[in-house]
């Protein structure tokens, strides 16, 4: 849980320049949302992998 | 990550005029730094035969300018319609241009003033570090650091599966089968991410999430080959038999996979860069500013992939020990 919060905080810091003032061009013409979407897809994929592994390991622990 | 794109020209309105007329065109720039009273600013229209200088330039903002041209009636051409490249230079942004930005049509009766000039422009790079500005791609050029390493990682993991299978066939140790099948699993995971990110990118740049591109179809077929590998594994119950048969399959699957994603797309035309020839990363494909970022991204994702592989292998080893105990 602590790690998750830390990751979210880090992401806010990382993405903050995207929402700074004077970046209208970045969103309208520049289409930065494509990059953001790709990044979130990869992050989601890695998270799914981790959660699945975590559940498998807990199952293994229970049978112990 | 925060490096801006280099300056570029987004659009020009209007896009055509008749010969002999005086026309005022609006130019929308991207990441440009137009300034009032900038003596270095130069806005010209140029093609192989003619070069036209603006008679008046008005600055709207740092990214909008308006330029006025008197198009001479006696242009050196016999074409009905001529395309001109719009070239802009200023000290901070260097030289940048929009190919075939503006068209001049022939109207034989028109008369106008001649405003030909003989400015010679050299290509000057903008100040500071920038990622290249490309029409259609714009900021999504940064996806190169995320989409492409997915495939590099997948190929690396499939190579591990290939080597693991060969080692298993040569000495029959069970760990090698475990490593090979886990590597194929994590490889398929990265391939899926590669396809998903590619679809998002293609939807914006090529207009549809799936276009009939040889590289896309090759990658999809390669994925199917590896999915069949897992179907094969699932269908055999005897452990040694499963390991042997799937190891043989995996060796052939890797060869087919390489043919699908590397050889076939290279024989035909593709929307991906570097197709129909040698796709080595030359200066045209990969900018010198992007290159170090790209290679570190590839290295990072490959290390991540190896770590995920080691986690999977360790879990499965524990699982095996556990089930043998019970």
Short mmCIF file of C-alpha atoms in Angstrom, two decimals:
data_model
loop_
_atom_site.label_atom_id
_atom_site.label_comp_id
_atom_site.label_asym_id
_atom_site.label_seq_id
_atom_site.Cartn_x
_atom_site.Cartn_y
_atom_site.Cartn_z
CA UNK A 1 0.00 0.00 0.00
CA UNK A 2 2.82 2.36 0.94
CA UNK A 3 4.60 1.53 -2.31
CA UNK A 4 1.46 2.17 -4.32
CA UNK A 5 1.04 5.62 -2.78
CA UNK A 6 4.69 6.37 -3.44
CA UNK A 7 4.27 5.33 -7.08
CA UNK A 8 1.22 7.56 -7.48
CA UNK A 9 3.10 10.48 -5.93
CA UNK A 10 6.04 9.91 -8.26
CA UNK A 11 3.69 9.77 -11.24
CA UNK A 12 2.12 13.10 -10.25
CA UNK A 13 5.58 14.65 -10.18
CA UNK A 14 6.51 13.04 -13.50
CA UNK A 15 3.36 14.12 -15.33
CA UNK A 16 3.05 17.58 -13.77
CA UNK A 17 4.74 19.38 -16.71
CA UNK A 18 1.94 18.08 -18.94
CA UNK A 19 -0.60 20.13 -17.05
CA UNK A 20 1.42 23.31 -16.66
CA UNK A 21 -0.01 26.51 -18.14
CA UNK A 22 0.89 27.30 -21.72
CA UNK A 23 0.79 23.68 -22.84
CA UNK A 24 -2.44 23.90 -24.89
CA UNK A 25 -0.40 23.18 -28.03
CA UNK A 26 0.92 20.01 -26.43
CA UNK A 27 -2.61 18.61 -26.14
CA UNK A 28 -4.33 19.96 -29.27
CA UNK A 29 -1.74 19.80 -32.03
CA UNK A 30 0.93 17.78 -30.26
CA UNK A 31 -1.43 14.94 -29.23
CA UNK A 32 0.59 14.15 -26.13
CA UNK A 33 -2.38 12.06 -24.91
CA UNK A 34 -1.23 9.26 -27.23
CA UNK A 35 2.03 9.04 -25.29
CA UNK A 36 0.15 9.25 -21.98
CA UNK A 37 -2.17 6.43 -23.09
CA UNK A 38 0.73 4.21 -24.11
CA UNK A 39 2.50 4.84 -20.80
CA UNK A 40 -0.63 4.01 -18.80
CA UNK A 41 -1.17 0.83 -20.85
CA UNK A 42 2.32 -0.41 -20.02
CA UNK A 43 1.92 0.54 -16.36
CA UNK A 44 -1.43 -1.27 -16.20
CA UNK A 45 0.11 -4.34 -17.84
CA UNK A 46 2.96 -4.48 -15.32
CA UNK A 47 0.53 -3.98 -12.43
CA UNK A 48 -1.70 -6.82 -13.67
CA UNK A 49 1.35 -9.08 -13.90
CA UNK A 50 2.37 -8.18 -10.34
CA UNK A 51 -1.13 -8.70 -8.91
CA UNK A 52 -1.52 -12.09 -10.56
CA UNK A 53 1.88 -13.17 -9.24
CA UNK A 54 1.02 -11.84 -5.79
CA UNK A 55 -2.20 -13.89 -5.69
CA UNK A 56 -0.39 -17.03 -6.82
CA UNK A 57 2.23 -16.59 -4.08
CA UNK A 58 -0.45 -16.05 -1.40
CA UNK A 59 -2.12 -19.27 -2.47
CA UNK A 60 1.22 -21.04 -2.16
CA UNK A 61 1.67 -19.60 1.34
CA UNK A 62 -1.77 -20.75 2.44
CA UNK A 63 -1.12 -24.38 1.50
CA UNK A 64 2.06 -24.30 3.59
CA UNK B 1 11.38 13.17 -21.22
CA UNK B 2 10.90 16.91 -20.87
CA UNK B 3 12.91 17.82 -23.94
CA UNK B 4 10.62 19.82 -26.24
CA UNK B 5 10.07 19.06 -29.89
CA UNK B 6 11.97 21.17 -32.35
CA UNK B 7 10.18 24.01 -34.14
CA UNK B 8 7.88 23.22 -37.05
CA UNK B 9 5.04 24.51 -39.20
CA UNK B 10 1.60 23.06 -38.56
CA UNK B 11 -0.46 24.66 -41.30
CA UNK B 12 -0.65 27.43 -43.84
CA UNK B 13 -3.90 29.19 -44.83
CA UNK B 14 -4.87 29.73 -47.59
CA UNK B 15 -2.96 26.93 -49.28
CA UNK B 16 -3.04 28.16 -52.88
CA UNK B 17 -3.25 31.31 -54.98
CA UNK B 18 -3.26 32.35 -58.63
CA UNK B 19 -0.16 33.70 -60.25
CA UNK B 20 0.11 37.47 -60.33
CA UNK B 21 -1.94 38.08 -57.20
CA UNK B 22 -0.88 39.54 -53.90
CA UNK B 23 -1.67 37.17 -51.07
CA UNK B 24 -1.44 37.28 -47.32
CA UNK B 25 -0.97 33.88 -45.69
CA UNK B 26 -1.33 32.85 -42.06
CA UNK B 27 1.29 30.46 -40.76
CA UNK B 28 0.73 28.39 -37.63
CA UNK B 29 3.97 27.26 -36.05
CA UNK B 30 4.69 24.72 -33.31
CA UNK B 31 7.22 25.38 -30.53
CA UNK B 32 8.46 28.39 -32.46
CA UNK B 33 9.74 31.66 -31.01
CA UNK B 34 8.65 34.41 -33.39
CA UNK B 35 9.46 37.85 -32.02
CA UNK B 36 8.58 41.39 -33.08
CA UNK B 37 11.43 43.28 -34.73
CA UNK B 38 13.60 40.21 -35.13
CA UNK B 39 16.05 41.13 -37.90
CA UNK B 40 17.04 37.50 -38.41
CA UNK B 41 13.48 36.35 -39.23
CA UNK B 42 13.13 35.21 -42.83
CA UNK B 43 10.01 33.63 -44.34
CA UNK B 44 10.36 32.41 -47.91
CA UNK B 45 8.55 30.23 -50.42
CA UNK B 46 10.85 28.12 -52.54
CA UNK B 47 10.81 25.36 -55.11
CA UNK B 48 13.34 24.13 -57.64
CA UNK B 49 12.75 27.03 -60.01
CA UNK B 50 11.69 30.01 -57.96
CA UNK B 51 12.28 31.69 -54.66
CA UNK B 52 9.81 34.22 -53.27
CA UNK B 53 10.43 36.54 -50.34
CA UNK B 54 7.70 38.05 -48.22
CA UNK B 55 7.07 41.72 -48.77
CA UNK B 56 5.69 42.14 -45.28
CA UNK B 57 5.71 39.98 -42.17
CA UNK B 58 3.37 40.53 -39.22
CA UNK B 59 3.93 38.69 -35.95
CA UNK B 60 0.70 37.50 -34.28
CA UNK B 61 2.25 35.60 -31.40
CA UNK B 62 5.28 33.42 -30.76
CA UNK B 63 3.68 30.72 -32.92
CA UNK B 64 1.56 32.69 -35.42
CA UNK B 65 2.80 34.90 -38.22
CA UNK B 66 1.26 36.45 -41.27
CA UNK B 67 3.34 36.94 -44.40
CA UNK B 68 2.43 38.87 -47.53
CA UNK B 69 3.66 37.81 -50.94
CA UNK B 70 3.31 39.43 -54.32
CA UNK B 71 3.33 36.45 -56.68
CA UNK B 72 5.02 37.52 -59.94
CA UNK B 73 3.24 36.62 -63.20
CA UNK B 74 6.45 35.57 -64.95
CA UNK B 75 7.49 32.57 -62.87
CA UNK B 76 9.92 30.21 -64.56
CA UNK B 77 7.65 27.20 -65.04
CA UNK B 78 5.25 25.65 -67.49
CA UNK B 79 3.19 23.70 -64.97
CA UNK B 80 -0.42 24.47 -64.33
CA UNK B 81 0.14 24.26 -60.60
CA UNK B 82 3.42 24.63 -58.74
CA UNK B 83 4.09 23.64 -55.16
CA UNK B 84 6.35 25.64 -52.92
CA UNK B 85 8.13 24.71 -49.71
CA UNK B 86 7.71 27.20 -46.92
CA UNK B 87 11.04 27.86 -45.21
CA UNK B 88 11.36 29.90 -42.03
CA UNK B 89 14.54 30.97 -40.31
CA UNK B 90 15.19 32.88 -37.15
CA UNK B 91 18.12 32.96 -34.79
CA UNK B 92 16.59 30.96 -31.94
CA UNK B 93 14.73 28.31 -33.94
CA UNK B 94 17.18 27.82 -36.81
CA UNK B 95 15.79 26.74 -40.17
CA UNK B 96 12.61 24.68 -40.47
CA UNK B 97 10.21 24.09 -43.32
CA UNK B 98 6.94 22.60 -44.50
CA UNK B 99 7.18 20.64 -47.74
CA UNK B 100 4.72 21.61 -50.52
CA UNK B 101 3.04 24.05 -48.18
CA UNK B 102 1.72 26.39 -50.80
CA UNK B 103 0.52 26.11 -54.39
CA UNK B 104 0.59 28.73 -57.14
CA UNK B 105 -1.80 28.23 -60.04
CA UNK B 106 -1.46 29.65 -63.52
CA UNK B 107 -3.78 32.40 -64.63
CA UNK B 108 -2.44 33.78 -67.85
CA UNK B 109 -4.28 37.07 -67.80
CA UNK B 110 -3.23 38.17 -64.33
CA UNK B 111 -0.64 40.84 -63.80
CA UNK B 112 1.23 41.50 -60.59
CA UNK B 113 4.36 42.89 -59.09
CA UNK B 114 7.60 40.95 -59.19
CA UNK B 115 9.03 40.23 -55.77
CA UNK B 116 11.72 37.70 -56.56
CA UNK B 117 14.70 37.68 -54.26
CA UNK B 118 17.94 35.77 -54.02
CA UNK B 119 18.27 34.91 -50.33
CA UNK B 120 20.24 31.72 -49.87
CA UNK B 121 19.32 29.78 -46.75
CA UNK B 122 21.43 27.17 -45.06
CA UNK B 123 19.93 24.53 -42.78
CA UNK B 124 20.60 25.71 -39.24
CA UNK B 125 19.67 23.63 -36.18
CA UNK B 126 17.61 25.23 -33.41
CA UNK B 127 19.25 26.29 -30.16
CA UNK B 128 19.36 23.75 -27.35
CA UNK B 129 18.44 20.08 -27.40
CA UNK B 130 15.22 19.04 -29.14
CA UNK B 131 13.47 15.92 -30.31
CA UNK B 132 12.77 16.11 -34.04
CA UNK B 133 9.51 17.68 -35.20
CA UNK B 134 7.67 15.38 -37.62
CA UNK B 135 4.32 16.09 -39.22
CA UNK B 136 1.60 13.57 -38.24
CA UNK B 137 3.75 12.24 -35.38
CA UNK B 138 4.24 15.46 -33.36
CA UNK B 139 4.74 14.66 -29.65
CA UNK B 140 3.86 10.99 -30.17
CA UNK B 141 7.39 10.52 -31.51
CA UNK B 142 8.15 9.89 -27.81
CA UNK B 143 6.25 6.60 -28.07
CA UNK B 144 9.39 5.24 -29.70
CA UNK B 145 10.82 4.89 -26.18
CA UNK B 146 7.89 2.75 -25.00
CA UNK B 147 6.39 0.86 -27.93
CA UNK B 148 9.57 -0.35 -29.62
CA UNK B 149 11.37 -1.65 -26.45
CA UNK B 150 8.33 -3.93 -25.86
CA UNK B 151 9.24 -5.82 -29.03
CA UNK B 152 12.96 -5.80 -28.26
CA UNK B 153 12.20 -7.31 -24.85
CA UNK B 154 9.86 -9.90 -26.37
CA UNK B 155 12.51 -10.96 -28.90
CA UNK B 156 15.12 -11.16 -26.12
CA UNK B 157 12.84 -13.35 -23.97
CA UNK B 158 11.97 -15.56 -26.93
CA UNK B 159 15.69 -15.95 -27.55
CA UNK B 160 16.04 -17.15 -23.94
CA UNK B 161 13.17 -19.60 -24.55
CA UNK B 162 14.91 -20.79 -27.72
CA UNK B 163 18.26 -21.34 -25.98
CA UNK B 164 16.53 -22.95 -22.99
CA UNK B 165 14.72 -25.38 -25.29
CA UNK B 166 17.93 -26.34 -27.07
CA UNK B 167 19.69 -26.88 -23.73
CA UNK B 168 16.79 -29.00 -22.51
CA UNK B 169 16.91 -31.15 -25.64
CA UNK B 170 20.68 -31.62 -25.29
CA UNK B 171 20.86 -32.54 -21.58
CA UNK B 172 17.27 -33.07 -20.44
CA UNK B 173 17.45 -31.01 -17.23
CA UNK B 174 14.00 -29.97 -16.04
CA UNK B 175 15.05 -26.42 -15.06
CA UNK B 176 15.71 -25.58 -18.69
CA UNK B 177 12.18 -26.51 -19.65
CA UNK B 178 10.92 -24.36 -16.77
CA UNK B 179 13.00 -21.39 -17.91
CA UNK B 180 12.03 -21.83 -21.57
CA UNK B 181 8.28 -21.98 -20.93
CA UNK B 182 8.37 -19.08 -18.42
CA UNK B 183 10.38 -16.96 -20.87
CA UNK B 184 7.82 -17.65 -23.60
CA UNK B 185 5.05 -16.63 -21.18
CA UNK B 186 6.66 -13.33 -20.19
CA UNK B 187 7.55 -12.78 -23.87
CA UNK B 188 3.90 -13.11 -24.88
CA UNK B 189 3.05 -10.63 -22.12
CA UNK B 190 5.44 -8.07 -23.64
CA UNK B 191 4.15 -8.86 -27.13
CA UNK B 192 0.59 -8.14 -25.99
CA UNK B 193 1.72 -4.80 -24.55
CA UNK B 194 3.54 -4.11 -27.83
CA UNK B 195 0.39 -4.75 -29.85
CA UNK B 196 -1.82 -2.68 -27.50
CA UNK B 197 0.54 0.31 -27.48
CA UNK B 198 1.03 -0.03 -31.23
CA UNK B 199 -2.72 0.05 -31.79
CA UNK B 200 -3.08 3.25 -29.77
CA UNK B 201 -0.27 4.88 -31.70
CA UNK B 202 -1.54 3.68 -35.10
CA UNK B 203 -5.04 4.92 -34.36
CA UNK B 204 -3.67 8.44 -34.21
CA UNK B 205 -0.95 8.39 -36.87
CA UNK B 206 -2.37 5.98 -39.46
CA UNK B 207 -6.05 6.61 -38.76
CA UNK B 208 -7.05 3.12 -37.61
CA UNK B 209 -5.97 0.79 -34.80
CA UNK B 210 -5.24 -1.99 -37.28
CA UNK B 211 -4.03 -1.37 -40.80
CA UNK B 212 -3.02 -4.11 -43.19
CA UNK B 213 0.66 -3.60 -42.66
CA UNK B 214 3.02 -6.58 -43.13
CA UNK B 215 4.76 -5.85 -39.83
CA UNK B 216 1.48 -5.80 -37.89
CA UNK B 217 0.22 -9.00 -39.44
CA UNK B 218 3.63 -10.62 -38.97
CA UNK B 219 3.66 -9.70 -35.28
CA UNK B 220 0.10 -11.01 -34.85
CA UNK B 221 1.02 -14.31 -36.52
CA UNK B 222 4.14 -14.56 -34.36
CA UNK B 223 1.98 -14.09 -31.26
CA UNK B 224 -0.40 -16.80 -32.46
CA UNK B 225 2.54 -19.17 -32.96
CA UNK B 226 3.47 -18.70 -29.30
CA UNK B 227 -0.13 -18.97 -28.11
CA UNK B 228 -0.25 -22.32 -29.91
CA UNK B 229 2.86 -23.26 -27.91
CA UNK B 230 0.84 -22.92 -24.70
CA UNK B 231 -2.10 -24.81 -26.15
CA UNK B 232 0.35 -27.61 -27.01
CA UNK B 233 1.76 -27.61 -23.48
CA UNK B 234 -1.71 -27.70 -21.97
CA UNK B 235 -2.78 -30.64 -24.10
CA UNK B 236 -0.02 -33.01 -22.93
CA UNK B 237 -0.26 -34.52 -19.44
CA UNK B 238 2.92 -36.53 -19.20
CA UNK B 239 5.60 -34.16 -17.91
CA UNK B 240 8.65 -35.42 -19.79
CA UNK B 241 6.69 -35.82 -22.99
CA UNK B 242 5.30 -32.29 -22.62
CA UNK B 243 8.75 -30.83 -22.05
CA UNK B 244 10.28 -32.65 -25.02
CA UNK B 245 7.52 -31.91 -27.53
CA UNK B 246 7.19 -28.26 -26.54
CA UNK B 247 10.98 -27.77 -26.62
CA UNK B 248 11.07 -29.01 -30.22
CA UNK B 249 8.10 -26.78 -31.06
CA UNK B 250 9.71 -23.78 -29.35
CA UNK B 251 12.89 -24.10 -31.45
CA UNK B 252 10.86 -23.97 -34.67
CA UNK B 253 8.53 -21.28 -33.29
CA UNK B 254 11.44 -18.93 -32.68
CA UNK B 255 12.71 -19.32 -36.25
CA UNK B 256 9.20 -18.73 -37.67
CA UNK B 257 8.72 -15.75 -35.34
CA UNK B 258 11.93 -14.13 -36.58
CA UNK B 259 10.86 -14.72 -40.19
CA UNK B 260 7.44 -13.17 -39.51
CA UNK B 261 8.62 -10.02 -37.81
CA UNK B 262 12.00 -9.42 -39.45
CA UNK B 263 12.22 -11.05 -42.84
CA UNK B 264 8.76 -10.77 -44.43
CA UNK B 265 8.11 -7.08 -43.57
CA UNK B 266 11.51 -6.27 -45.04
CA UNK B 267 10.61 -7.78 -48.40
CA UNK B 268 7.54 -5.59 -48.92
CA UNK B 269 6.46 -2.02 -48.35
CA UNK B 270 5.42 -1.19 -44.81
CA UNK B 271 4.30 1.85 -42.87
CA UNK B 272 6.92 1.07 -40.27
CA UNK B 273 10.22 2.86 -40.81
CA UNK B 274 13.07 0.92 -42.34
CA UNK B 275 11.02 -1.48 -44.42
CA UNK B 276 11.73 -2.52 -47.98
CA UNK B 277 15.45 -2.35 -47.39
CA UNK B 278 18.03 -2.36 -44.66
CA UNK B 279 16.35 -1.00 -41.53
CA UNK B 280 19.52 -0.36 -39.53
CA UNK B 281 19.17 2.65 -37.27
CA UNK B 282 20.72 5.29 -39.46
CA UNK B 283 20.67 9.05 -39.02
CA UNK B 284 17.44 9.33 -40.96
CA UNK B 285 15.44 7.06 -38.66
CA UNK B 286 16.89 7.87 -35.30
CA UNK B 287 17.89 11.35 -34.28
CA UNK B 288 21.13 11.71 -32.30
CA UNK B 289 19.24 13.25 -29.36
CA UNK B 290 16.77 10.36 -29.27
CA UNK B 291 19.33 7.60 -29.67
CA UNK B 292 20.75 7.54 -26.07
CA UNK B 293 17.23 7.77 -24.59
CA UNK B 294 16.00 4.97 -26.84
CA UNK B 295 18.89 2.61 -26.07
CA UNK B 296 18.57 3.13 -22.32
CA UNK B 297 14.81 2.49 -22.57
CA UNK B 298 15.50 -0.77 -24.43
CA UNK B 299 18.08 -1.82 -21.83
CA UNK B 300 15.70 -0.91 -18.99
CA UNK B 301 12.76 -2.89 -20.37
CA UNK B 302 14.98 -5.90 -21.13
CA UNK B 303 16.23 -5.86 -17.52
CA UNK B 304 12.62 -5.56 -16.31
CA UNK B 305 11.68 -8.51 -18.54
CA UNK B 306 14.52 -10.63 -17.14
CA UNK B 307 13.46 -9.77 -13.59
CA UNK B 308 9.87 -10.76 -14.35
CA UNK B 309 11.19 -13.98 -15.85
CA UNK B 310 13.27 -14.78 -12.76
CA UNK B 311 10.25 -14.11 -10.50
CA UNK B 312 8.09 -16.47 -12.58
CA UNK B 313 10.76 -19.19 -12.60
CA UNK B 314 11.28 -18.91 -8.84
CA UNK B 315 7.54 -19.09 -8.20
CA UNK B 316 7.15 -22.15 -10.36
CA UNK B 317 10.11 -23.90 -8.71
CA UNK B 318 8.56 -23.28 -5.28
CA UNK B 319 5.20 -24.49 -6.58
CA UNK B 320 6.82 -27.69 -7.78
CA UNK B 321 8.59 -28.36 -4.49
CA UNK B 322 5.31 -27.69 -2.68
CA UNK B 323 3.27 -30.07 -4.82
CA UNK B 324 5.91 -32.78 -4.50
CA UNK B 325 5.72 -32.47 -0.70
CA UNK B 326 1.97 -32.97 -0.60
#
